[in-house]
PDB file of C-alpha atoms in Angstrom:
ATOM      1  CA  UNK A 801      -7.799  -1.247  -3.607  1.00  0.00           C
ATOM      2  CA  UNK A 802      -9.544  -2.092   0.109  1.00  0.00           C
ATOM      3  CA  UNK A 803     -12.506  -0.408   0.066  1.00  0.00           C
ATOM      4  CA  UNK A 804     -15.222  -0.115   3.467  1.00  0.00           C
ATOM      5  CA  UNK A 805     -18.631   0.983   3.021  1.00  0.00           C
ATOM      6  CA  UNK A 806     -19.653   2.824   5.968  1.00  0.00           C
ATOM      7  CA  UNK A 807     -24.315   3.982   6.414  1.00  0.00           C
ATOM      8  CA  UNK A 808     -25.483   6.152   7.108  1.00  0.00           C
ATOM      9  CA  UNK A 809     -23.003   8.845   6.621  1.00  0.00           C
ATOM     10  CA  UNK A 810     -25.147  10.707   9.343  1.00  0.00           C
ATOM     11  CA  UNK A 811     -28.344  10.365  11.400  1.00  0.00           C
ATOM     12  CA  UNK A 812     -29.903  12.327  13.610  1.00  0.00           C
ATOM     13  CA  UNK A 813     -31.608  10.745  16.050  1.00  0.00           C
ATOM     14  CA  UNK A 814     -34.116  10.939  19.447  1.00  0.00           C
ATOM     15  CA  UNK A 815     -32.819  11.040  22.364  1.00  0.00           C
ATOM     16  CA  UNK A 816     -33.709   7.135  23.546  1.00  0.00           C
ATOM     17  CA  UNK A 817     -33.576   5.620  20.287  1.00  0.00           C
ATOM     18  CA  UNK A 818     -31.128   2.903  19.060  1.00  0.00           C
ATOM     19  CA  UNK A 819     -29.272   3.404  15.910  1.00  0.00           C
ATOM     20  CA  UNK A 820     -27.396   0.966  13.906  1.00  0.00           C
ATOM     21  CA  UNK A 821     -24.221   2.022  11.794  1.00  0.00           C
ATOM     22  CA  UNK A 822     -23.216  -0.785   9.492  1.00  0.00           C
ATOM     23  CA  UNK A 823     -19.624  -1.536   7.574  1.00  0.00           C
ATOM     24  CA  UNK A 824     -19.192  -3.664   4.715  1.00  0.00           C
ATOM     25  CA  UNK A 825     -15.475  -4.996   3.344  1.00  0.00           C
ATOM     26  CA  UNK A 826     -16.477  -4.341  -0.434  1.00  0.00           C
ATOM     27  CA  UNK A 827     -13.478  -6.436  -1.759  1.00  0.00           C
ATOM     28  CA  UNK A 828     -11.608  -8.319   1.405  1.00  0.00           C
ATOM     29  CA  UNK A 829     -12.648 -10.715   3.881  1.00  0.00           C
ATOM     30  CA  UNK A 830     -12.171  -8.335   6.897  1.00  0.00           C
ATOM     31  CA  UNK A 831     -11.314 -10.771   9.646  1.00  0.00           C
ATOM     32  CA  UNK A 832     -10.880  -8.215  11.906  1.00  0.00           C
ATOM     33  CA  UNK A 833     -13.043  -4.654  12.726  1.00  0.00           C
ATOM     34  CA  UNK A 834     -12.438  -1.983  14.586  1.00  0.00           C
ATOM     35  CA  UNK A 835     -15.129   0.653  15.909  1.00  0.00           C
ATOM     36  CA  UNK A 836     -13.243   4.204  16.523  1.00  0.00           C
ATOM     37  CA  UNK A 837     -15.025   7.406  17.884  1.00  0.00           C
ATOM     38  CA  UNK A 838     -13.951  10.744  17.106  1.00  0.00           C
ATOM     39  CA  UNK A 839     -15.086  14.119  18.702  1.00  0.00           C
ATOM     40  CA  UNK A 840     -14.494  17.405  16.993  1.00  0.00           C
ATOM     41  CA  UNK A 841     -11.348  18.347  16.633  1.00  0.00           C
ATOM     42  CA  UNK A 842      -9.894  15.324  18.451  1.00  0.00           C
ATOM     43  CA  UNK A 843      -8.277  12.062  17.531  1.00  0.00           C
ATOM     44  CA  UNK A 844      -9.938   8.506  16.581  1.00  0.00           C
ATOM     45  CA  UNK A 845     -10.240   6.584  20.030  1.00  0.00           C
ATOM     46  CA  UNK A 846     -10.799   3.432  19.878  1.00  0.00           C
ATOM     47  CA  UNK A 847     -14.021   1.772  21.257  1.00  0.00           C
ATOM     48  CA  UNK A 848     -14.273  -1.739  20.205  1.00  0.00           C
ATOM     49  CA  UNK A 849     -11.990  -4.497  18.453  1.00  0.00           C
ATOM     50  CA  UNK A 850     -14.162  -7.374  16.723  1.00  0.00           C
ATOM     51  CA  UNK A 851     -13.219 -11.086  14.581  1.00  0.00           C
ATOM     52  CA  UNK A 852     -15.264 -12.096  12.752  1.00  0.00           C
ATOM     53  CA  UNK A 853     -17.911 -14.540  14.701  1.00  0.00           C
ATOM     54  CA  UNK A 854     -16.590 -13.797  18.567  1.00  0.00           C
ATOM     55  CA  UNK A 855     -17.606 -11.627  21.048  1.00  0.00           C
ATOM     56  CA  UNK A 856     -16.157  -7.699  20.633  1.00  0.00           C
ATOM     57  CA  UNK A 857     -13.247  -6.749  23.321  1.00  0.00           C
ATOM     58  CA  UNK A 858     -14.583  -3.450  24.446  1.00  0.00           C
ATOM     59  CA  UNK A 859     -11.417  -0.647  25.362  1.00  0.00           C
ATOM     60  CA  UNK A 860     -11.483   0.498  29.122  1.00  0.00           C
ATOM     61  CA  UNK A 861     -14.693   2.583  29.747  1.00  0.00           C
ATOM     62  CA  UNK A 862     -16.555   2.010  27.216  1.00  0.00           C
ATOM     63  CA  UNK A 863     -19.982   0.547  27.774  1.00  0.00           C
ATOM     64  CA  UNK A 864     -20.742  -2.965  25.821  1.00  0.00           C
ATOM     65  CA  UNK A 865     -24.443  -2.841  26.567  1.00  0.00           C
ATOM     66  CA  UNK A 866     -24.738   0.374  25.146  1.00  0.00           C
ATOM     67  CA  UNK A 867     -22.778   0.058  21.876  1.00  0.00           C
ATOM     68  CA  UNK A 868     -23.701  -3.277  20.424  1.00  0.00           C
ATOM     69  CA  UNK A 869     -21.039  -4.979  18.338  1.00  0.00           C
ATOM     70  CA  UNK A 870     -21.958  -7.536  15.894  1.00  0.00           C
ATOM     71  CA  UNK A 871     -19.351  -9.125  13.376  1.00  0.00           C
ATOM     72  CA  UNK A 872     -20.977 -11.949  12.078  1.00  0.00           C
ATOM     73  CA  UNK A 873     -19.615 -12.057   8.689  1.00  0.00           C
ATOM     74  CA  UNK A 874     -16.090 -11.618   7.000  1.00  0.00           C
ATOM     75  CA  UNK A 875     -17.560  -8.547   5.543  1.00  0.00           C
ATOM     76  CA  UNK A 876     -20.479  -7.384   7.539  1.00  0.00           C
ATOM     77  CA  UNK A 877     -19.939  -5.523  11.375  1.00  0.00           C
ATOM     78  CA  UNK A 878     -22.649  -3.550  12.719  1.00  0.00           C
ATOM     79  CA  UNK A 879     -22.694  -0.848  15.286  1.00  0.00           C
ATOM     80  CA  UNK A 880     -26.134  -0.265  17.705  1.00  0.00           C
ATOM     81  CA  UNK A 881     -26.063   2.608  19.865  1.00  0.00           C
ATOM     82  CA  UNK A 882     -29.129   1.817  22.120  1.00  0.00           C
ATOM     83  CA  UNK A 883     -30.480   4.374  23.969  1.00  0.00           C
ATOM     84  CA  UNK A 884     -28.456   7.044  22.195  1.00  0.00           C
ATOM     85  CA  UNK A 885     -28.158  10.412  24.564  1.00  0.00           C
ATOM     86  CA  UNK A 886     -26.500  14.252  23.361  1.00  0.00           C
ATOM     87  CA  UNK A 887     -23.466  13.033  24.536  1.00  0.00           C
ATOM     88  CA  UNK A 888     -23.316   9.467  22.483  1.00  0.00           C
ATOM     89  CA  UNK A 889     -23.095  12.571  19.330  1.00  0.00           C
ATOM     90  CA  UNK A 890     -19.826  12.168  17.864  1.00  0.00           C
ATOM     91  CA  UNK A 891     -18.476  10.763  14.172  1.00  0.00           C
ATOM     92  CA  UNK A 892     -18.332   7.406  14.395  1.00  0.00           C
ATOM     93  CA  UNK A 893     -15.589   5.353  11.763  1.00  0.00           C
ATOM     94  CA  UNK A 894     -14.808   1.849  11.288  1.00  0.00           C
ATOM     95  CA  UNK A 895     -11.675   0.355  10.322  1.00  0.00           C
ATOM     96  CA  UNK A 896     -10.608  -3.415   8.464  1.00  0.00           C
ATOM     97  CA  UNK A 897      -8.257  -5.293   7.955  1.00  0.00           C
ATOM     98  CA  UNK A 898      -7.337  -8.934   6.651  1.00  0.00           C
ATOM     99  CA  UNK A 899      -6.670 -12.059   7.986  1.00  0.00           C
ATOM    100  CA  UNK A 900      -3.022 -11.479   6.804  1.00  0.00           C
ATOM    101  CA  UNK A 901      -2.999  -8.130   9.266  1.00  0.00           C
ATOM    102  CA  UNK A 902      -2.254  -5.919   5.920  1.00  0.00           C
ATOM    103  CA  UNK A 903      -4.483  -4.569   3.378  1.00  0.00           C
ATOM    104  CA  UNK A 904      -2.853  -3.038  -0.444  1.00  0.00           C
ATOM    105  CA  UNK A 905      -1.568  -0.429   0.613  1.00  0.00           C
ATOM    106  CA  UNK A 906      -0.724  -1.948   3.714  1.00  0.00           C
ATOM    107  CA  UNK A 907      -2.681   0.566   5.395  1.00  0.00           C
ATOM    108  CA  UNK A 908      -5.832  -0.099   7.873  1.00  0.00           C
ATOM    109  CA  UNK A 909      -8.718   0.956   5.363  1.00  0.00           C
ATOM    110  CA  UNK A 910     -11.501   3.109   6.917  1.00  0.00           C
ATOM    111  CA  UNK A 911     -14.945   3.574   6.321  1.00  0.00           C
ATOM    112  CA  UNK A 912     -16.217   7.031   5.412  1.00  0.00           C
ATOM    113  CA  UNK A 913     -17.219   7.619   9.144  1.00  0.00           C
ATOM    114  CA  UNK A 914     -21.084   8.092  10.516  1.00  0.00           C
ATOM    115  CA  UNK A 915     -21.982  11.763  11.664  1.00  0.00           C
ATOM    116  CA  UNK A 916     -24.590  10.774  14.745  1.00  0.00           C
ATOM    117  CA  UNK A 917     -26.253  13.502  16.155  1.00  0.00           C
ATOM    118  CA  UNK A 918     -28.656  12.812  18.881  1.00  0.00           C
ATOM    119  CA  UNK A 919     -31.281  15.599  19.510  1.00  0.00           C
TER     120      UNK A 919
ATOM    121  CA  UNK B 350      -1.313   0.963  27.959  1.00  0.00           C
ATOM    122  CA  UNK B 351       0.396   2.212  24.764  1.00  0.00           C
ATOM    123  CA  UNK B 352      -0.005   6.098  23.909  1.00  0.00           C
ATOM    124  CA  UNK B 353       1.504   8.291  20.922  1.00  0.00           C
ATOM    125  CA  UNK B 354       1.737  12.179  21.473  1.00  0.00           C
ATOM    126  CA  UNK B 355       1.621  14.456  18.389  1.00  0.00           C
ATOM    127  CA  UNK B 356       2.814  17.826  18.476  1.00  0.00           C
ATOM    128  CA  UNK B 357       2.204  20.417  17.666  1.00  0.00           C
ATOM    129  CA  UNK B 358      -1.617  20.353  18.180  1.00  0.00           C
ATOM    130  CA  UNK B 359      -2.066  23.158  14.986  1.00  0.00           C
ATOM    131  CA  UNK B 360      -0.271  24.507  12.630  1.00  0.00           C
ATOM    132  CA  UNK B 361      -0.802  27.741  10.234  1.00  0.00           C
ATOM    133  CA  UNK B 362       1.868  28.478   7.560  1.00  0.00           C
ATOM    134  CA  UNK B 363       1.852  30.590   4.673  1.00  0.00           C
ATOM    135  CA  UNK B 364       1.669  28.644   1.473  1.00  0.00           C
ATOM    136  CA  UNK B 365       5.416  27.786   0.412  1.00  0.00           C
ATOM    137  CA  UNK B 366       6.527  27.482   3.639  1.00  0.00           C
ATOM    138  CA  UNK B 367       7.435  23.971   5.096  1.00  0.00           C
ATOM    139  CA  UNK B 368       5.663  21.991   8.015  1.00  0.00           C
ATOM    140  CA  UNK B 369       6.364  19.508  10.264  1.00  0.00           C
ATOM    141  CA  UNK B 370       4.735  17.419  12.738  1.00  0.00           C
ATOM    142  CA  UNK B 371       6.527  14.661  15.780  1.00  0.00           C
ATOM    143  CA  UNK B 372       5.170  11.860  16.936  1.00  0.00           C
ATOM    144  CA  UNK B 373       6.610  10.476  20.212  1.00  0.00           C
ATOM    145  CA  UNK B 374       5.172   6.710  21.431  1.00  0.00           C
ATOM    146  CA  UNK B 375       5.793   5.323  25.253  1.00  0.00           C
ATOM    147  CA  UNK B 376       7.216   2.043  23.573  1.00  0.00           C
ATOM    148  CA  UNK B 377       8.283   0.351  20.851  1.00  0.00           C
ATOM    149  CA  UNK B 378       6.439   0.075  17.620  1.00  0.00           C
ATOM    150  CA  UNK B 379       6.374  -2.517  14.987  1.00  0.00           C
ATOM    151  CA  UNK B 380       5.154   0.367  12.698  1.00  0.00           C
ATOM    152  CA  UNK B 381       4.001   3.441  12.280  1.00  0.00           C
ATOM    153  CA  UNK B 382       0.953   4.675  10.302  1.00  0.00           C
ATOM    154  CA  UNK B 383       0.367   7.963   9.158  1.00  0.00           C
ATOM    155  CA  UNK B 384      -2.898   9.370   7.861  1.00  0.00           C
ATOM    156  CA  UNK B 385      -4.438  12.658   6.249  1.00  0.00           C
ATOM    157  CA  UNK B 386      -7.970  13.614   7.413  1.00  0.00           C
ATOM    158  CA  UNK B 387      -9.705  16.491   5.767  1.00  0.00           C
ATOM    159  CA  UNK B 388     -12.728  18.465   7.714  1.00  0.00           C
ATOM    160  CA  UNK B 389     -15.299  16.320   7.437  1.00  0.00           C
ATOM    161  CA  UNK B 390     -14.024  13.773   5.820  1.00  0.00           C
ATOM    162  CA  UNK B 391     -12.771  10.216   7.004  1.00  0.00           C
ATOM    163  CA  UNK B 392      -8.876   9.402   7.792  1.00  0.00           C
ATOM    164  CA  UNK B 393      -6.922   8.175   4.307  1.00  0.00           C
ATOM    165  CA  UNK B 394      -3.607   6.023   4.486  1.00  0.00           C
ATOM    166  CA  UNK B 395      -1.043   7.916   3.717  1.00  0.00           C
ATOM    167  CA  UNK B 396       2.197   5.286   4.348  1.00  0.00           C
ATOM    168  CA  UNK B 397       3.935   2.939   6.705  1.00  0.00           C
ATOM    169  CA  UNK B 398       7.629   2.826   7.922  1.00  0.00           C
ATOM    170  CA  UNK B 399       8.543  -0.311   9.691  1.00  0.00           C
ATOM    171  CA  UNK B 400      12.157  -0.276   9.535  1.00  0.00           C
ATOM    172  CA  UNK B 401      14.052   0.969  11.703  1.00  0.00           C
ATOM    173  CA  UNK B 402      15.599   4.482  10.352  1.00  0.00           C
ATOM    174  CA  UNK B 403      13.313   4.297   7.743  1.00  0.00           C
ATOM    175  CA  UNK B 404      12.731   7.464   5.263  1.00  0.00           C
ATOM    176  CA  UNK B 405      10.503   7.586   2.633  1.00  0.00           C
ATOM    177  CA  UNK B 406       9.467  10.469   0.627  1.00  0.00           C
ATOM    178  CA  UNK B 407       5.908  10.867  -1.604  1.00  0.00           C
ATOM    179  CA  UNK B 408       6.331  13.933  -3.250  1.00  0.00           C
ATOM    180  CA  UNK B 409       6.786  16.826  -1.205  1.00  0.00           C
ATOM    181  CA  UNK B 410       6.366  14.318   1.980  1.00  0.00           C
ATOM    182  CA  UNK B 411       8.942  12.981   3.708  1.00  0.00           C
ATOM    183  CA  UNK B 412       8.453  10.843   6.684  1.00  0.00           C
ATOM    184  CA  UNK B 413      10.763   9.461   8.757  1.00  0.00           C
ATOM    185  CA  UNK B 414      11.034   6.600  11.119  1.00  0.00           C
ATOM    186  CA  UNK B 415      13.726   6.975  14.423  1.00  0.00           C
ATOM    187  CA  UNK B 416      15.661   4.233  14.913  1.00  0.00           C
ATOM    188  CA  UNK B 417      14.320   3.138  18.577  1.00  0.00           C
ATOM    189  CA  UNK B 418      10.770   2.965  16.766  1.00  0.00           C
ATOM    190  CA  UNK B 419       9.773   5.118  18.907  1.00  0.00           C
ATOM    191  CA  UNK B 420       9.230   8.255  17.011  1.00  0.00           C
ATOM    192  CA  UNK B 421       8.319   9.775  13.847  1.00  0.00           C
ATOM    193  CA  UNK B 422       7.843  12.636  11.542  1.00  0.00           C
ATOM    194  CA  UNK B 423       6.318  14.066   8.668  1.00  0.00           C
ATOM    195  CA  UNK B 424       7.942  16.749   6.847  1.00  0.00           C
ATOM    196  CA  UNK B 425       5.811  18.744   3.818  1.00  0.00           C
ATOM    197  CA  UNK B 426       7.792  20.911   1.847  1.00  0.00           C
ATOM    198  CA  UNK B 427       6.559  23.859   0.343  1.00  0.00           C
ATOM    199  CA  UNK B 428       3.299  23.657   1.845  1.00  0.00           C
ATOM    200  CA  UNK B 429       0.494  24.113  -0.865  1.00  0.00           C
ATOM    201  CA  UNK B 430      -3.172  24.727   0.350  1.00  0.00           C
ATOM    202  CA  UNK B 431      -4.366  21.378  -0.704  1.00  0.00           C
ATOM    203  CA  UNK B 432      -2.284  20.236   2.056  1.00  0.00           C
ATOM    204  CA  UNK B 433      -4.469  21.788   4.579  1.00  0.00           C
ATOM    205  CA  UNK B 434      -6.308  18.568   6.853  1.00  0.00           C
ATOM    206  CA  UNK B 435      -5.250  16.935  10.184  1.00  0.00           C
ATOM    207  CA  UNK B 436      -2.460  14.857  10.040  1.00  0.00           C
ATOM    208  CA  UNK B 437      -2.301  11.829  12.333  1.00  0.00           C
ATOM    209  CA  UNK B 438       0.259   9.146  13.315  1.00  0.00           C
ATOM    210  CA  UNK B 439      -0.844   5.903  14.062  1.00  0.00           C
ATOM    211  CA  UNK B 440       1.412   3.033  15.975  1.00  0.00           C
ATOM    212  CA  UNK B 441       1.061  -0.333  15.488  1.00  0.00           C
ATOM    213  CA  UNK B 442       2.192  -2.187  19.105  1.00  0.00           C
ATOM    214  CA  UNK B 443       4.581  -4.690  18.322  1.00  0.00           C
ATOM    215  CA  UNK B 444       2.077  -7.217  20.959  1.00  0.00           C
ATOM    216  CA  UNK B 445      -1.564  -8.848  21.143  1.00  0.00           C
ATOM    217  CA  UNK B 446      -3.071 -10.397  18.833  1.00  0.00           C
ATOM    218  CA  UNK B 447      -5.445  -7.737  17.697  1.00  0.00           C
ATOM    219  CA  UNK B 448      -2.536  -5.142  16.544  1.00  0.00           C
ATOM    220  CA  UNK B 449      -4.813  -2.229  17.047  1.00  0.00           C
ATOM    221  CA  UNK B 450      -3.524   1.074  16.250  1.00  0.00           C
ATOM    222  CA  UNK B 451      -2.896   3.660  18.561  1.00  0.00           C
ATOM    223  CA  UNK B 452      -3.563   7.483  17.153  1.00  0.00           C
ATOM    224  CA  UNK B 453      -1.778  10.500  17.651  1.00  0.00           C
ATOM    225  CA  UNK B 454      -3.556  13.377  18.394  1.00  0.00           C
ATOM    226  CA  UNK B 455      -3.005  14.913  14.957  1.00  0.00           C
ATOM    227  CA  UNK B 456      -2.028  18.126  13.833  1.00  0.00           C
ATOM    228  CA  UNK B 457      -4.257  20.366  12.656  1.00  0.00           C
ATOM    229  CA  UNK B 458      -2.658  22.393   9.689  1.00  0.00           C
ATOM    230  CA  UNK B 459      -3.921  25.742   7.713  1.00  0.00           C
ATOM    231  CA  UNK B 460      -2.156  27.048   4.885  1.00  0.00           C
ATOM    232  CA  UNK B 461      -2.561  30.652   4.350  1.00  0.00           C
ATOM    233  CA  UNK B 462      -2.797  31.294   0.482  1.00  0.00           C
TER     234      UNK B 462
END
């Protein structure tokens, strides 16, 4: 089946420092990523939608020049969280699919999710 | 913009006892997702309905699709206390080329053994 590989599975990080969360499509070309954030006991909201070698679209409120985007391979996207604060601390999880808009099992596969902590 | 509302928020049972959990969107879906999350762990596909009406059944899971595509629910029968995790729906607008999923707010269920 679809598999994403999501590192680190958590970091803990300065308060100031940038930290980069990468996702690999193991066995797809994932022509499409997206970047969700989850707090505790909330649902996955989604940050960022990125194709493969074009700009990210960024969802309403979200800050571009704080969480980097980069999708410049069918199965490489990277996440940079520059300047990471306390409140940038949240599980971060990335999410692929194909070209055809379905993966087996039809399903949009997820990554394992990044635990950032920011100290 | 598109939302989905879950209810209810959480969920105890008693193990044997059944469980359900709605999901309401504000429009029309060209599917809906629905996914199993235990603590600490990442969401895992559980299945898609995309007809309208549509019931399917894994197991002790049945999930239904209404026939506006508008709602859905998941039913588990006999609740067992593997099933314990937060259950969310996901809906899949039927517009834009990105088809990004919109997520419920899950349900947060506890099975008492």
């Amino acid at each position: 089946g679809a598999v994403v590989s999501q590192h680190p599975s958590w970091v803990i990080c300065k308060s100031g420092t940038s930290v980069k969360i990468e996702c690999r499509s193991l066995d797809f070309q994932a022509t499409t990523m997206f970047w969700y954030r989850q707090f505790p006991k909330q649902s996955l909201m989604l940050m960022a939608t990125s194709n493969e070698g074009s700009k990210a679209t960024y969802e309403q409120g979200v800050e571009k020049d704080k969480f980097l985007i980069n999708h410049a391979s069918l199965t490489l996207s990277t996440l940079t969280v520059t300047s990471a604060h306390p409140e940038d601390s949240s599980f971060y999880i990335c999410s692929a699919r194909d070209s055809e808009g379905s993966i087996y099992p039809y399903g949009y596969t997820f990554g394992s999710g990044t635990r950032l902590t920011v100290v | 913009g598109q939302q989905v509302m879950q209810i209810p928020q959480y969920q105890h049972v008693q193990e044997g006892e059944d469980f359900t959990t709605y999901c309401n969107s504000s429009t029309t879906l060209s599917n809906i997702q629905w996914y199993k999350q235990r603590p600490g762990g990442h969401p895992v596909f559980l299945i898609q309905l995309v007809k309208s009406g549509e019931v399917k059944k894994q197991k002790r899971l049945t999930f239904q699709f209404g026939e506006a595509k508008k709602n859905s629910s998941l039913h588990i029968t006999a609740t067992q206390t593997t099933d314990v995790g937060t259950y969310f729906c996901a809906g899949l607008g039927t517009s834009g080329s990105a088809r990004q999923l919109t997520f419920g707010s899950g349900t947060q269920l506890t099975v008492l053994p």
